[in-house]
């Protein structure tokens, strides 16, 4: 494995084999700064650590840009200024194993996560189906809008799961309804069959089971595990819900111009509210 973490300093180093010798580099990592971009590129700066065999003289630094999905370099070969970095990058790439790529995926996620959670709402260009949200009450998951945002997890009966929390985004709706999809960490593809899908009114801490296939673990067991392992769980749902609604409202103002304003749509007062809360329109967004 090329990359290692120094226990004493917590820094990341790389051990590169070149011409029969092992050279040691201090490493720093960065990535794309767009919070909603799902590219899997990581930019690594390798700074040679001073070695006694170099008579106190450090070797040159290198900058290598790797596409983690394709497992190849992103650098442009026609740029002669990067020729030394390209040669070094190919050398590094040839020595990476599966554990190294796992290490780099974690570094890339950590960088993107920090960018995402600190980003100004106005700078986030989320992608939404505005018609479906406005007219059908389509809900969006926090990590669908912000793929590198903070993830919520839970361990149930010794197995790790991700929690995908979905919310109503209609600006005028005051519901606190949340749908929770509990998906195995081993099956991070959203199309994979989840353990279960739950409903939750987080303001009232009222849990339920969404329609769908039955599952073997009791609702009470899942609820207890989530509450026990996620500090201030209900407060976090409120914060995440408000953030998503703010992102949606900002993007809606810039990108959505309905032919017929929502306030002119004829919705019976006793009809289900289009936000999807399940309540009558007159007692919800009406």
PDB file of N, CA and C in Angstrom, residues 111-213:
ATOM      1  N   UNK A 111     -12.885  15.889   2.065  1.00  0.00           N
ATOM      2  CA  UNK A 111     -12.683  17.244   1.542  1.00  0.00           C
ATOM      3  C   UNK A 111     -13.996  17.816   1.032  1.00  0.00           C
ATOM      4  N   UNK A 112     -14.727  17.035   0.227  1.00  0.00           N
ATOM      5  CA  UNK A 112     -15.994  17.499  -0.336  1.00  0.00           C
ATOM      6  C   UNK A 112     -17.036  17.730   0.763  1.00  0.00           C
ATOM      7  N   UNK A 113     -17.014  16.902   1.784  1.00  0.00           N
ATOM      8  CA  UNK A 113     -17.952  17.063   2.892  1.00  0.00           C
ATOM      9  C   UNK A 113     -17.745  18.394   3.598  1.00  0.00           C
ATOM     10  N   UNK A 114     -16.494  18.741   3.831  1.00  0.00           N
ATOM     11  CA  UNK A 114     -16.194  20.012   4.498  1.00  0.00           C
ATOM     12  C   UNK A 114     -16.638  21.191   3.634  1.00  0.00           C
ATOM     13  N   UNK A 115     -16.391  21.104   2.331  1.00  0.00           N
ATOM     14  CA  UNK A 115     -16.820  22.152   1.405  1.00  0.00           C
ATOM     15  C   UNK A 115     -18.345  22.280   1.419  1.00  0.00           C
ATOM     16  N   UNK A 116     -19.010  21.130   1.368  1.00  0.00           N
ATOM     17  CA  UNK A 116     -20.473  21.111   1.287  1.00  0.00           C
ATOM     18  C   UNK A 116     -21.121  21.720   2.516  1.00  0.00           C
ATOM     19  N   UNK A 117     -20.690  21.286   3.690  1.00  0.00           N
ATOM     20  CA  UNK A 117     -21.349  21.729   4.915  1.00  0.00           C
ATOM     21  C   UNK A 117     -21.053  23.187   5.260  1.00  0.00           C
ATOM     22  N   UNK A 118     -20.004  23.740   4.677  1.00  0.00           N
ATOM     23  CA  UNK A 118     -19.666  25.145   4.930  1.00  0.00           C
ATOM     24  C   UNK A 118     -20.153  26.077   3.815  1.00  0.00           C
ATOM     25  N   UNK A 119     -20.681  25.504   2.739  1.00  0.00           N
ATOM     26  CA  UNK A 119     -21.060  26.304   1.578  1.00  0.00           C
ATOM     27  C   UNK A 119     -22.219  27.243   1.892  1.00  0.00           C
ATOM     28  N   UNK A 120     -22.162  28.440   1.321  1.00  0.00           N
ATOM     29  CA  UNK A 120     -23.268  29.383   1.425  1.00  0.00           C
ATOM     30  C   UNK A 120     -24.432  28.862   0.601  1.00  0.00           C
ATOM     31  N   UNK A 121     -25.649  28.983   1.135  1.00  0.00           N
ATOM     32  CA  UNK A 121     -26.837  28.477   0.452  1.00  0.00           C
ATOM     33  C   UNK A 121     -26.936  29.026  -0.972  1.00  0.00           C
ATOM     34  N   UNK A 122     -26.614  30.303  -1.150  1.00  0.00           N
ATOM     35  CA  UNK A 122     -26.742  30.935  -2.468  1.00  0.00           C
ATOM     36  C   UNK A 122     -25.791  30.349  -3.501  1.00  0.00           C
ATOM     37  N   UNK A 123     -24.738  29.670  -3.045  1.00  0.00           N
ATOM     38  CA  UNK A 123     -23.748  29.120  -3.977  1.00  0.00           C
ATOM     39  C   UNK A 123     -24.074  27.694  -4.398  1.00  0.00           C
ATOM     40  N   UNK A 124     -25.114  27.106  -3.821  1.00  0.00           N
ATOM     41  CA  UNK A 124     -25.450  25.710  -4.104  1.00  0.00           C
ATOM     42  C   UNK A 124     -26.499  25.632  -5.203  1.00  0.00           C
ATOM     43  N   UNK A 125     -26.126  25.060  -6.329  1.00  0.00           N
ATOM     44  CA  UNK A 125     -27.040  24.911  -7.459  1.00  0.00           C
ATOM     45  C   UNK A 125     -27.588  23.487  -7.477  1.00  0.00           C
ATOM     46  N   UNK A 126     -28.640  23.267  -6.699  1.00  0.00           N
ATOM     47  CA  UNK A 126     -29.242  21.947  -6.645  1.00  0.00           C
ATOM     48  C   UNK A 126     -30.058  21.636  -7.892  1.00  0.00           C
ATOM     49  N   UNK A 127     -30.313  20.358  -8.124  1.00  0.00           N
ATOM     50  CA  UNK A 127     -31.086  19.922  -9.286  1.00  0.00           C
ATOM     51  C   UNK A 127     -32.413  19.353  -8.793  1.00  0.00           C
ATOM     52  N   UNK A 128     -33.515  19.959  -9.231  1.00  0.00           N
ATOM     53  CA  UNK A 128     -34.833  19.570  -8.749  1.00  0.00           C
ATOM     54  C   UNK A 128     -35.818  19.417  -9.913  1.00  0.00           C
ATOM     55  N   UNK A 129     -36.773  18.521  -9.737  1.00  0.00           N
ATOM     56  CA  UNK A 129     -37.920  18.424 -10.640  1.00  0.00           C
ATOM     57  C   UNK A 129     -38.988  19.340 -10.044  1.00  0.00           C
ATOM     58  N   UNK A 130     -38.979  20.596 -10.465  1.00  0.00           N
ATOM     59  CA  UNK A 130     -39.830  21.603  -9.839  1.00  0.00           C
ATOM     60  C   UNK A 130     -41.315  21.286  -9.992  1.00  0.00           C
ATOM     61  N   UNK A 131     -41.715  20.806 -11.161  1.00  0.00           N
ATOM     62  CA  UNK A 131     -43.123  20.492 -11.376  1.00  0.00           C
ATOM     63  C   UNK A 131     -43.581  19.399 -10.409  1.00  0.00           C
ATOM     64  N   UNK A 132     -42.744  18.372 -10.250  1.00  0.00           N
ATOM     65  CA  UNK A 132     -43.109  17.263  -9.372  1.00  0.00           C
ATOM     66  C   UNK A 132     -43.166  17.717  -7.913  1.00  0.00           C
ATOM     67  N   UNK A 133     -42.260  18.592  -7.526  1.00  0.00           N
ATOM     68  CA  UNK A 133     -42.278  19.112  -6.152  1.00  0.00           C
ATOM     69  C   UNK A 133     -43.514  19.975  -5.925  1.00  0.00           C
ATOM     70  N   UNK A 134     -43.768  20.901  -6.843  1.00  0.00           N
ATOM     71  CA  UNK A 134     -44.837  21.879  -6.670  1.00  0.00           C
ATOM     72  C   UNK A 134     -46.228  21.268  -6.801  1.00  0.00           C
ATOM     73  N   UNK A 135     -46.390  20.318  -7.696  1.00  0.00           N
ATOM     74  CA  UNK A 135     -47.722  19.819  -7.977  1.00  0.00           C
ATOM     75  C   UNK A 135     -47.994  18.425  -7.421  1.00  0.00           C
ATOM     76  N   UNK A 136     -46.941  17.660  -7.159  1.00  0.00           N
ATOM     77  CA  UNK A 136     -47.142  16.298  -6.675  1.00  0.00           C
ATOM     78  C   UNK A 136     -46.569  16.065  -5.281  1.00  0.00           C
ATOM     79  N   UNK A 137     -45.885  17.069  -4.751  1.00  0.00           N
ATOM     80  CA  UNK A 137     -45.319  16.922  -3.413  1.00  0.00           C
ATOM     81  C   UNK A 137     -44.119  15.998  -3.353  1.00  0.00           C
ATOM     82  N   UNK A 138     -43.369  15.894  -4.451  1.00  0.00           N
ATOM     83  CA  UNK A 138     -42.189  15.028  -4.457  1.00  0.00           C
ATOM     84  C   UNK A 138     -41.217  15.430  -3.355  1.00  0.00           C
ATOM     85  N   UNK A 139     -40.746  14.458  -2.597  1.00  0.00           N
ATOM     86  CA  UNK A 139     -39.804  14.708  -1.520  1.00  0.00           C
ATOM     87  C   UNK A 139     -38.386  14.428  -2.004  1.00  0.00           C
ATOM     88  N   UNK A 140     -37.427  15.111  -1.397  1.00  0.00           N
ATOM     89  CA  UNK A 140     -36.016  14.916  -1.751  1.00  0.00           C
ATOM     90  C   UNK A 140     -35.211  14.537  -0.517  1.00  0.00           C
ATOM     91  N   UNK A 141     -34.252  13.638  -0.723  1.00  0.00           N
ATOM     92  CA  UNK A 141     -33.364  13.234   0.365  1.00  0.00           C
ATOM     93  C   UNK A 141     -32.203  14.221   0.491  1.00  0.00           C
ATOM     94  N   UNK A 142     -31.772  14.453   1.700  1.00  0.00           N
ATOM     95  CA  UNK A 142     -30.675  15.382   1.965  1.00  0.00           C
ATOM     96  C   UNK A 142     -29.446  15.012   1.148  1.00  0.00           C
ATOM     97  N   UNK A 143     -29.091  13.732   1.125  1.00  0.00           N
ATOM     98  CA  UNK A 143     -27.881  13.316   0.421  1.00  0.00           C
ATOM     99  C   UNK A 143     -28.086  13.099  -1.067  1.00  0.00           C
ATOM    100  N   UNK A 144     -29.322  13.244  -1.560  1.00  0.00           N
ATOM    101  CA  UNK A 144     -29.531  13.300  -3.006  1.00  0.00           C
ATOM    102  C   UNK A 144     -29.227  14.702  -3.513  1.00  0.00           C
ATOM    103  N   UNK A 145     -29.623  15.709  -2.736  1.00  0.00           N
ATOM    104  CA  UNK A 145     -29.344  17.093  -3.105  1.00  0.00           C
ATOM    105  C   UNK A 145     -27.889  17.428  -2.821  1.00  0.00           C
ATOM    106  N   UNK A 146     -27.390  16.968  -1.679  1.00  0.00           N
ATOM    107  CA  UNK A 146     -26.010  17.224  -1.263  1.00  0.00           C
ATOM    108  C   UNK A 146     -25.291  15.879  -1.107  1.00  0.00           C
ATOM    109  N   UNK A 147     -24.804  15.309  -2.217  1.00  0.00           N
ATOM    110  CA  UNK A 147     -24.219  13.964  -2.172  1.00  0.00           C
ATOM    111  C   UNK A 147     -23.023  13.829  -1.236  1.00  0.00           C
ATOM    112  N   UNK A 148     -22.361  14.954  -0.940  1.00  0.00           N
ATOM    113  CA  UNK A 148     -21.214  14.892  -0.026  1.00  0.00           C
ATOM    114  C   UNK A 148     -21.548  15.511   1.328  1.00  0.00           C
ATOM    115  N   UNK A 149     -22.831  15.719   1.602  1.00  0.00           N
ATOM    116  CA  UNK A 149     -23.226  16.257   2.897  1.00  0.00           C
ATOM    117  C   UNK A 149     -23.045  15.226   3.998  1.00  0.00           C
ATOM    118  N   UNK A 150     -23.203  15.659   5.238  1.00  0.00           N
ATOM    119  CA  UNK A 150     -23.085  14.743   6.369  1.00  0.00           C
ATOM    120  C   UNK A 150     -24.042  13.572   6.198  1.00  0.00           C
ATOM    121  N   UNK A 151     -23.552  12.375   6.459  1.00  0.00           N
ATOM    122  CA  UNK A 151     -24.373  11.177   6.360  1.00  0.00           C
ATOM    123  C   UNK A 151     -24.758  10.688   7.750  1.00  0.00           C
ATOM    124  N   UNK A 152     -25.982  10.233   7.866  1.00  0.00           N
ATOM    125  CA  UNK A 152     -26.426   9.639   9.126  1.00  0.00           C
ATOM    126  C   UNK A 152     -26.377   8.122   8.990  1.00  0.00           C
ATOM    127  N   UNK A 153     -25.881   7.474  10.027  1.00  0.00           N
ATOM    128  CA  UNK A 153     -25.742   6.022  10.004  1.00  0.00           C
ATOM    129  C   UNK A 153     -26.301   5.422  11.279  1.00  0.00           C
ATOM    130  N   UNK A 154     -26.535   4.126  11.235  1.00  0.00           N
ATOM    131  CA  UNK A 154     -26.995   3.403  12.417  1.00  0.00           C
ATOM    132  C   UNK A 154     -26.521   1.960  12.302  1.00  0.00           C
ATOM    133  N   UNK A 155     -26.181   1.384  13.428  1.00  0.00           N
ATOM    134  CA  UNK A 155     -25.824  -0.037  13.496  1.00  0.00           C
ATOM    135  C   UNK A 155     -26.978  -0.782  14.150  1.00  0.00           C
ATOM    136  N   UNK A 156     -27.543  -1.738  13.424  1.00  0.00           N
ATOM    137  CA  UNK A 156     -28.669  -2.515  13.932  1.00  0.00           C
ATOM    138  C   UNK A 156     -28.291  -3.988  13.904  1.00  0.00           C
ATOM    139  N   UNK A 157     -28.295  -4.594  15.065  1.00  0.00           N
ATOM    140  CA  UNK A 157     -27.956  -6.016  15.188  1.00  0.00           C
ATOM    141  C   UNK A 157     -26.607  -6.344  14.547  1.00  0.00           C
ATOM    142  N   UNK A 158     -25.645  -5.434  14.727  1.00  0.00           N
ATOM    143  CA  UNK A 158     -24.286  -5.686  14.261  1.00  0.00           C
ATOM    144  C   UNK A 158     -24.022  -5.321  12.817  1.00  0.00           C
ATOM    145  N   UNK A 159     -25.006  -4.781  12.102  1.00  0.00           N
ATOM    146  CA  UNK A 159     -24.805  -4.397  10.702  1.00  0.00           C
ATOM    147  C   UNK A 159     -24.981  -2.896  10.540  1.00  0.00           C
ATOM    148  N   UNK A 160     -24.123  -2.282   9.719  1.00  0.00           N
ATOM    149  CA  UNK A 160     -24.160  -0.833   9.514  1.00  0.00           C
ATOM    150  C   UNK A 160     -25.108  -0.462   8.381  1.00  0.00           C
ATOM    151  N   UNK A 161     -25.875   0.621   8.615  1.00  0.00           N
ATOM    152  CA  UNK A 161     -26.828   1.115   7.633  1.00  0.00           C
ATOM    153  C   UNK A 161     -26.691   2.623   7.467  1.00  0.00           C
ATOM    154  N   UNK A 162     -26.985   3.110   6.253  1.00  0.00           N
ATOM    155  CA  UNK A 162     -27.111   4.534   5.992  1.00  0.00           C
ATOM    156  C   UNK A 162     -28.572   4.923   6.126  1.00  0.00           C
ATOM    157  N   UNK A 163     -28.819   6.148   6.600  1.00  0.00           N
ATOM    158  CA  UNK A 163     -30.173   6.669   6.738  1.00  0.00           C
ATOM    159  C   UNK A 163     -30.369   7.780   5.711  1.00  0.00           C
ATOM    160  N   UNK A 164     -31.248   7.558   4.745  1.00  0.00           N
ATOM    161  CA  UNK A 164     -31.560   8.578   3.748  1.00  0.00           C
ATOM    162  C   UNK A 164     -32.846   9.277   4.170  1.00  0.00           C
ATOM    163  N   UNK A 165     -32.731  10.535   4.596  1.00  0.00           N
ATOM    164  CA  UNK A 165     -33.860  11.299   5.110  1.00  0.00           C
ATOM    165  C   UNK A 165     -34.430  12.209   4.028  1.00  0.00           C
ATOM    166  N   UNK A 166     -35.712  12.021   3.713  1.00  0.00           N
ATOM    167  CA  UNK A 166     -36.376  12.758   2.643  1.00  0.00           C
ATOM    168  C   UNK A 166     -37.411  13.728   3.219  1.00  0.00           C
ATOM    169  N   UNK A 167     -37.540  14.884   2.553  1.00  0.00           N
ATOM    170  CA  UNK A 167     -38.405  15.942   3.089  1.00  0.00           C
ATOM    171  C   UNK A 167     -39.270  16.573   2.004  1.00  0.00           C
ATOM    172  N   UNK A 168     -40.378  17.170   2.456  1.00  0.00           N
ATOM    173  CA  UNK A 168     -41.187  18.045   1.624  1.00  0.00           C
ATOM    174  C   UNK A 168     -40.443  19.372   1.485  1.00  0.00           C
ATOM    175  N   UNK A 169     -40.423  19.922   0.261  1.00  0.00           N
ATOM    176  CA  UNK A 169     -39.651  21.142   0.011  1.00  0.00           C
ATOM    177  C   UNK A 169     -40.507  22.374  -0.275  1.00  0.00           C
ATOM    178  N   UNK A 170     -41.823  22.228  -0.274  1.00  0.00           N
ATOM    179  CA  UNK A 170     -42.681  23.374  -0.575  1.00  0.00           C
ATOM    180  C   UNK A 170     -42.456  24.482   0.450  1.00  0.00           C
ATOM    181  N   UNK A 171     -42.084  25.668  -0.002  1.00  0.00           N
ATOM    182  CA  UNK A 171     -41.722  26.761   0.909  1.00  0.00           C
ATOM    183  C   UNK A 171     -42.801  27.128   1.915  1.00  0.00           C
ATOM    184  N   UNK A 172     -44.078  27.054   1.515  1.00  0.00           N
ATOM    185  CA  UNK A 172     -45.160  27.481   2.410  1.00  0.00           C
ATOM    186  C   UNK A 172     -45.673  26.364   3.307  1.00  0.00           C
ATOM    187  N   UNK A 173     -45.189  25.156   3.097  1.00  0.00           N
ATOM    188  CA  UNK A 173     -45.656  24.018   3.898  1.00  0.00           C
ATOM    189  C   UNK A 173     -44.906  23.965   5.224  1.00  0.00           C
ATOM    190  N   UNK A 174     -45.647  23.776   6.294  1.00  0.00           N
ATOM    191  CA  UNK A 174     -45.032  23.746   7.624  1.00  0.00           C
ATOM    192  C   UNK A 174     -44.937  22.337   8.197  1.00  0.00           C
ATOM    193  N   UNK A 175     -45.181  21.320   7.364  1.00  0.00           N
ATOM    194  CA  UNK A 175     -45.141  19.949   7.873  1.00  0.00           C
ATOM    195  C   UNK A 175     -43.730  19.567   8.311  1.00  0.00           C
ATOM    196  N   UNK A 176     -43.644  18.606   9.194  1.00  0.00           N
ATOM    197  CA  UNK A 176     -42.346  18.087   9.649  1.00  0.00           C
ATOM    198  C   UNK A 176     -42.228  16.603   9.299  1.00  0.00           C
ATOM    199  N   UNK A 177     -42.865  16.231   8.197  1.00  0.00           N
ATOM    200  CA  UNK A 177     -42.854  14.839   7.761  1.00  0.00           C
ATOM    201  C   UNK A 177     -41.514  14.472   7.136  1.00  0.00           C
ATOM    202  N   UNK A 178     -41.061  13.285   7.457  1.00  0.00           N
ATOM    203  CA  UNK A 178     -39.803  12.766   6.919  1.00  0.00           C
ATOM    204  C   UNK A 178     -39.994  11.309   6.532  1.00  0.00           C
ATOM    205  N   UNK A 179     -39.472  10.927   5.397  1.00  0.00           N
ATOM    206  CA  UNK A 179     -39.381   9.513   5.039  1.00  0.00           C
ATOM    207  C   UNK A 179     -37.944   9.074   5.247  1.00  0.00           C
ATOM    208  N   UNK A 180     -37.759   7.957   5.903  1.00  0.00           N
ATOM    209  CA  UNK A 180     -36.424   7.438   6.182  1.00  0.00           C
ATOM    210  C   UNK A 180     -36.229   6.102   5.476  1.00  0.00           C
ATOM    211  N   UNK A 181     -35.298   6.056   4.543  1.00  0.00           N
ATOM    212  CA  UNK A 181     -34.924   4.794   3.906  1.00  0.00           C
ATOM    213  C   UNK A 181     -33.663   4.287   4.597  1.00  0.00           C
ATOM    214  N   UNK A 182     -33.724   3.077   5.115  1.00  0.00           N
ATOM    215  CA  UNK A 182     -32.587   2.481   5.825  1.00  0.00           C
ATOM    216  C   UNK A 182     -31.923   1.480   4.890  1.00  0.00           C
ATOM    217  N   UNK A 183     -30.716   1.813   4.445  1.00  0.00           N
ATOM    218  CA  UNK A 183     -30.029   1.028   3.403  1.00  0.00           C
ATOM    219  C   UNK A 183     -28.689   0.518   3.927  1.00  0.00           C
ATOM    220  N   UNK A 184     -28.384  -0.720   3.661  1.00  0.00           N
ATOM    221  CA  UNK A 184     -27.120  -1.302   4.105  1.00  0.00           C
ATOM    222  C   UNK A 184     -25.938  -0.545   3.520  1.00  0.00           C
ATOM    223  N   UNK A 185     -24.909  -0.331   4.332  1.00  0.00           N
ATOM    224  CA  UNK A 185     -23.697   0.336   3.854  1.00  0.00           C
ATOM    225  C   UNK A 185     -23.090  -0.455   2.704  1.00  0.00           C
ATOM    226  N   UNK A 186     -23.306  -1.749   2.688  1.00  0.00           N
ATOM    227  CA  UNK A 186     -22.772  -2.593   1.627  1.00  0.00           C
ATOM    228  C   UNK A 186     -23.509  -2.365   0.312  1.00  0.00           C
ATOM    229  N   UNK A 187     -24.667  -1.703   0.382  1.00  0.00           N
ATOM    230  CA  UNK A 187     -25.478  -1.484  -0.807  1.00  0.00           C
ATOM    231  C   UNK A 187     -25.785   0.000  -0.937  1.00  0.00           C
ATOM    232  N   UNK A 188     -24.745   0.802  -1.215  1.00  0.00           N
ATOM    233  CA  UNK A 188     -24.919   2.250  -1.253  1.00  0.00           C
ATOM    234  C   UNK A 188     -25.625   2.723  -2.520  1.00  0.00           C
ATOM    235  N   UNK A 189     -25.811   1.836  -3.491  1.00  0.00           N
ATOM    236  CA  UNK A 189     -26.606   2.192  -4.671  1.00  0.00           C
ATOM    237  C   UNK A 189     -28.045   2.388  -4.238  1.00  0.00           C
ATOM    238  N   UNK A 190     -28.605   3.576  -4.519  1.00  0.00           N
ATOM    239  CA  UNK A 190     -29.959   3.878  -4.070  1.00  0.00           C
ATOM    240  C   UNK A 190     -31.003   2.945  -4.672  1.00  0.00           C
ATOM    241  N   UNK A 191     -30.654   2.241  -5.759  1.00  0.00           N
ATOM    242  CA  UNK A 191     -31.593   1.313  -6.364  1.00  0.00           C
ATOM    243  C   UNK A 191     -31.620  -0.010  -5.601  1.00  0.00           C
ATOM    244  N   UNK A 192     -30.648  -0.212  -4.727  1.00  0.00           N
ATOM    245  CA  UNK A 192     -30.594  -1.462  -3.987  1.00  0.00           C
ATOM    246  C   UNK A 192     -31.771  -1.539  -3.015  1.00  0.00           C
ATOM    247  N   UNK A 193     -32.223  -2.752  -2.737  1.00  0.00           N
ATOM    248  CA  UNK A 193     -33.345  -2.939  -1.824  1.00  0.00           C
ATOM    249  C   UNK A 193     -32.923  -2.568  -0.406  1.00  0.00           C
ATOM    250  N   UNK A 194     -33.680  -1.675   0.225  1.00  0.00           N
ATOM    251  CA  UNK A 194     -33.320  -1.218   1.560  1.00  0.00           C
ATOM    252  C   UNK A 194     -33.874  -2.157   2.627  1.00  0.00           C
ATOM    253  N   UNK A 195     -33.349  -2.001   3.835  1.00  0.00           N
ATOM    254  CA  UNK A 195     -33.849  -2.785   4.958  1.00  0.00           C
ATOM    255  C   UNK A 195     -35.326  -2.472   5.180  1.00  0.00           C
ATOM    256  N   UNK A 196     -35.637  -1.170   5.186  1.00  0.00           N
ATOM    257  CA  UNK A 196     -37.013  -0.750   5.403  1.00  0.00           C
ATOM    258  C   UNK A 196     -37.171   0.712   5.030  1.00  0.00           C
ATOM    259  N   UNK A 197     -38.409   1.152   4.919  1.00  0.00           N
ATOM    260  CA  UNK A 197     -38.729   2.555   4.682  1.00  0.00           C
ATOM    261  C   UNK A 197     -39.715   2.980   5.765  1.00  0.00           C
ATOM    262  N   UNK A 198     -39.372   4.052   6.477  1.00  0.00           N
ATOM    263  CA  UNK A 198     -40.171   4.493   7.616  1.00  0.00           C
ATOM    264  C   UNK A 198     -40.712   5.892   7.393  1.00  0.00           C
ATOM    265  N   UNK A 199     -41.780   6.216   8.097  1.00  0.00           N
ATOM    266  CA  UNK A 199     -42.298   7.575   8.115  1.00  0.00           C
ATOM    267  C   UNK A 199     -42.067   8.144   9.514  1.00  0.00           C
ATOM    268  N   UNK A 200     -41.862   9.458   9.563  1.00  0.00           N
ATOM    269  CA  UNK A 200     -41.594  10.092  10.847  1.00  0.00           C
ATOM    270  C   UNK A 200     -42.045  11.542  10.821  1.00  0.00           C
ATOM    271  N   UNK A 201     -42.838  11.925  11.809  1.00  0.00           N
ATOM    272  CA  UNK A 201     -43.130  13.336  12.050  1.00  0.00           C
ATOM    273  C   UNK A 201     -42.177  13.763  13.159  1.00  0.00           C
ATOM    274  N   UNK A 202     -41.061  14.408  12.757  1.00  0.00           N
ATOM    275  CA  UNK A 202     -39.993  14.620  13.731  1.00  0.00           C
ATOM    276  C   UNK A 202     -40.368  15.604  14.835  1.00  0.00           C
ATOM    277  N   UNK A 203     -41.304  16.503  14.572  1.00  0.00           N
ATOM    278  CA  UNK A 203     -41.715  17.438  15.622  1.00  0.00           C
ATOM    279  C   UNK A 203     -42.436  16.713  16.752  1.00  0.00           C
ATOM    280  N   UNK A 204     -43.162  15.657  16.408  1.00  0.00           N
ATOM    281  CA  UNK A 204     -43.921  14.887  17.406  1.00  0.00           C
ATOM    282  C   UNK A 204     -43.245  13.573  17.763  1.00  0.00           C
ATOM    283  N   UNK A 205     -42.136  13.273  17.103  1.00  0.00           N
ATOM    284  CA  UNK A 205     -41.419  12.012  17.306  1.00  0.00           C
ATOM    285  C   UNK A 205     -42.345  10.826  17.088  1.00  0.00           C
ATOM    286  N   UNK A 206     -43.157  10.949  16.042  1.00  0.00           N
ATOM    287  CA  UNK A 206     -44.152   9.929  15.726  1.00  0.00           C
ATOM    288  C   UNK A 206     -43.670   9.080  14.551  1.00  0.00           C
ATOM    289  N   UNK A 207     -43.394   7.803  14.820  1.00  0.00           N
ATOM    290  CA  UNK A 207     -42.816   6.898  13.830  1.00  0.00           C
ATOM    291  C   UNK A 207     -43.881   5.990  13.224  1.00  0.00           C
ATOM    292  N   UNK A 208     -43.643   5.580  11.998  1.00  0.00           N
ATOM    293  CA  UNK A 208     -44.522   4.631  11.338  1.00  0.00           C
ATOM    294  C   UNK A 208     -43.766   3.868  10.272  1.00  0.00           C
ATOM    295  N   UNK A 209     -44.445   2.887   9.696  1.00  0.00           N
ATOM    296  CA  UNK A 209     -43.851   2.061   8.647  1.00  0.00           C
ATOM    297  C   UNK A 209     -44.484   2.442   7.325  1.00  0.00           C
ATOM    298  N   UNK A 210     -43.661   2.790   6.342  1.00  0.00           N
ATOM    299  CA  UNK A 210     -44.173   3.136   5.024  1.00  0.00           C
ATOM    300  C   UNK A 210     -44.656   1.874   4.314  1.00  0.00           C
ATOM    301  N   UNK A 211     -45.524   2.066   3.339  1.00  0.00           N
ATOM    302  CA  UNK A 211     -46.005   0.926   2.578  1.00  0.00           C
ATOM    303  C   UNK A 211     -44.846   0.287   1.818  1.00  0.00           C
ATOM    304  N   UNK A 212     -44.867  -1.016   1.769  1.00  0.00           N
ATOM    305  CA  UNK A 212     -43.793  -1.716   1.087  1.00  0.00           C
ATOM    306  C   UNK A 212     -43.615  -3.104   1.654  1.00  0.00           C
ATOM    307  N   UNK A 213     -42.556  -3.797   1.244  1.00  0.00           N
ATOM    308  CA  UNK A 213     -42.321  -5.152   1.735  1.00  0.00           C
ATOM    309  C   UNK A 213     -42.104  -5.166   3.244  1.00  0.00           C
TER     310      UNK A 213
END
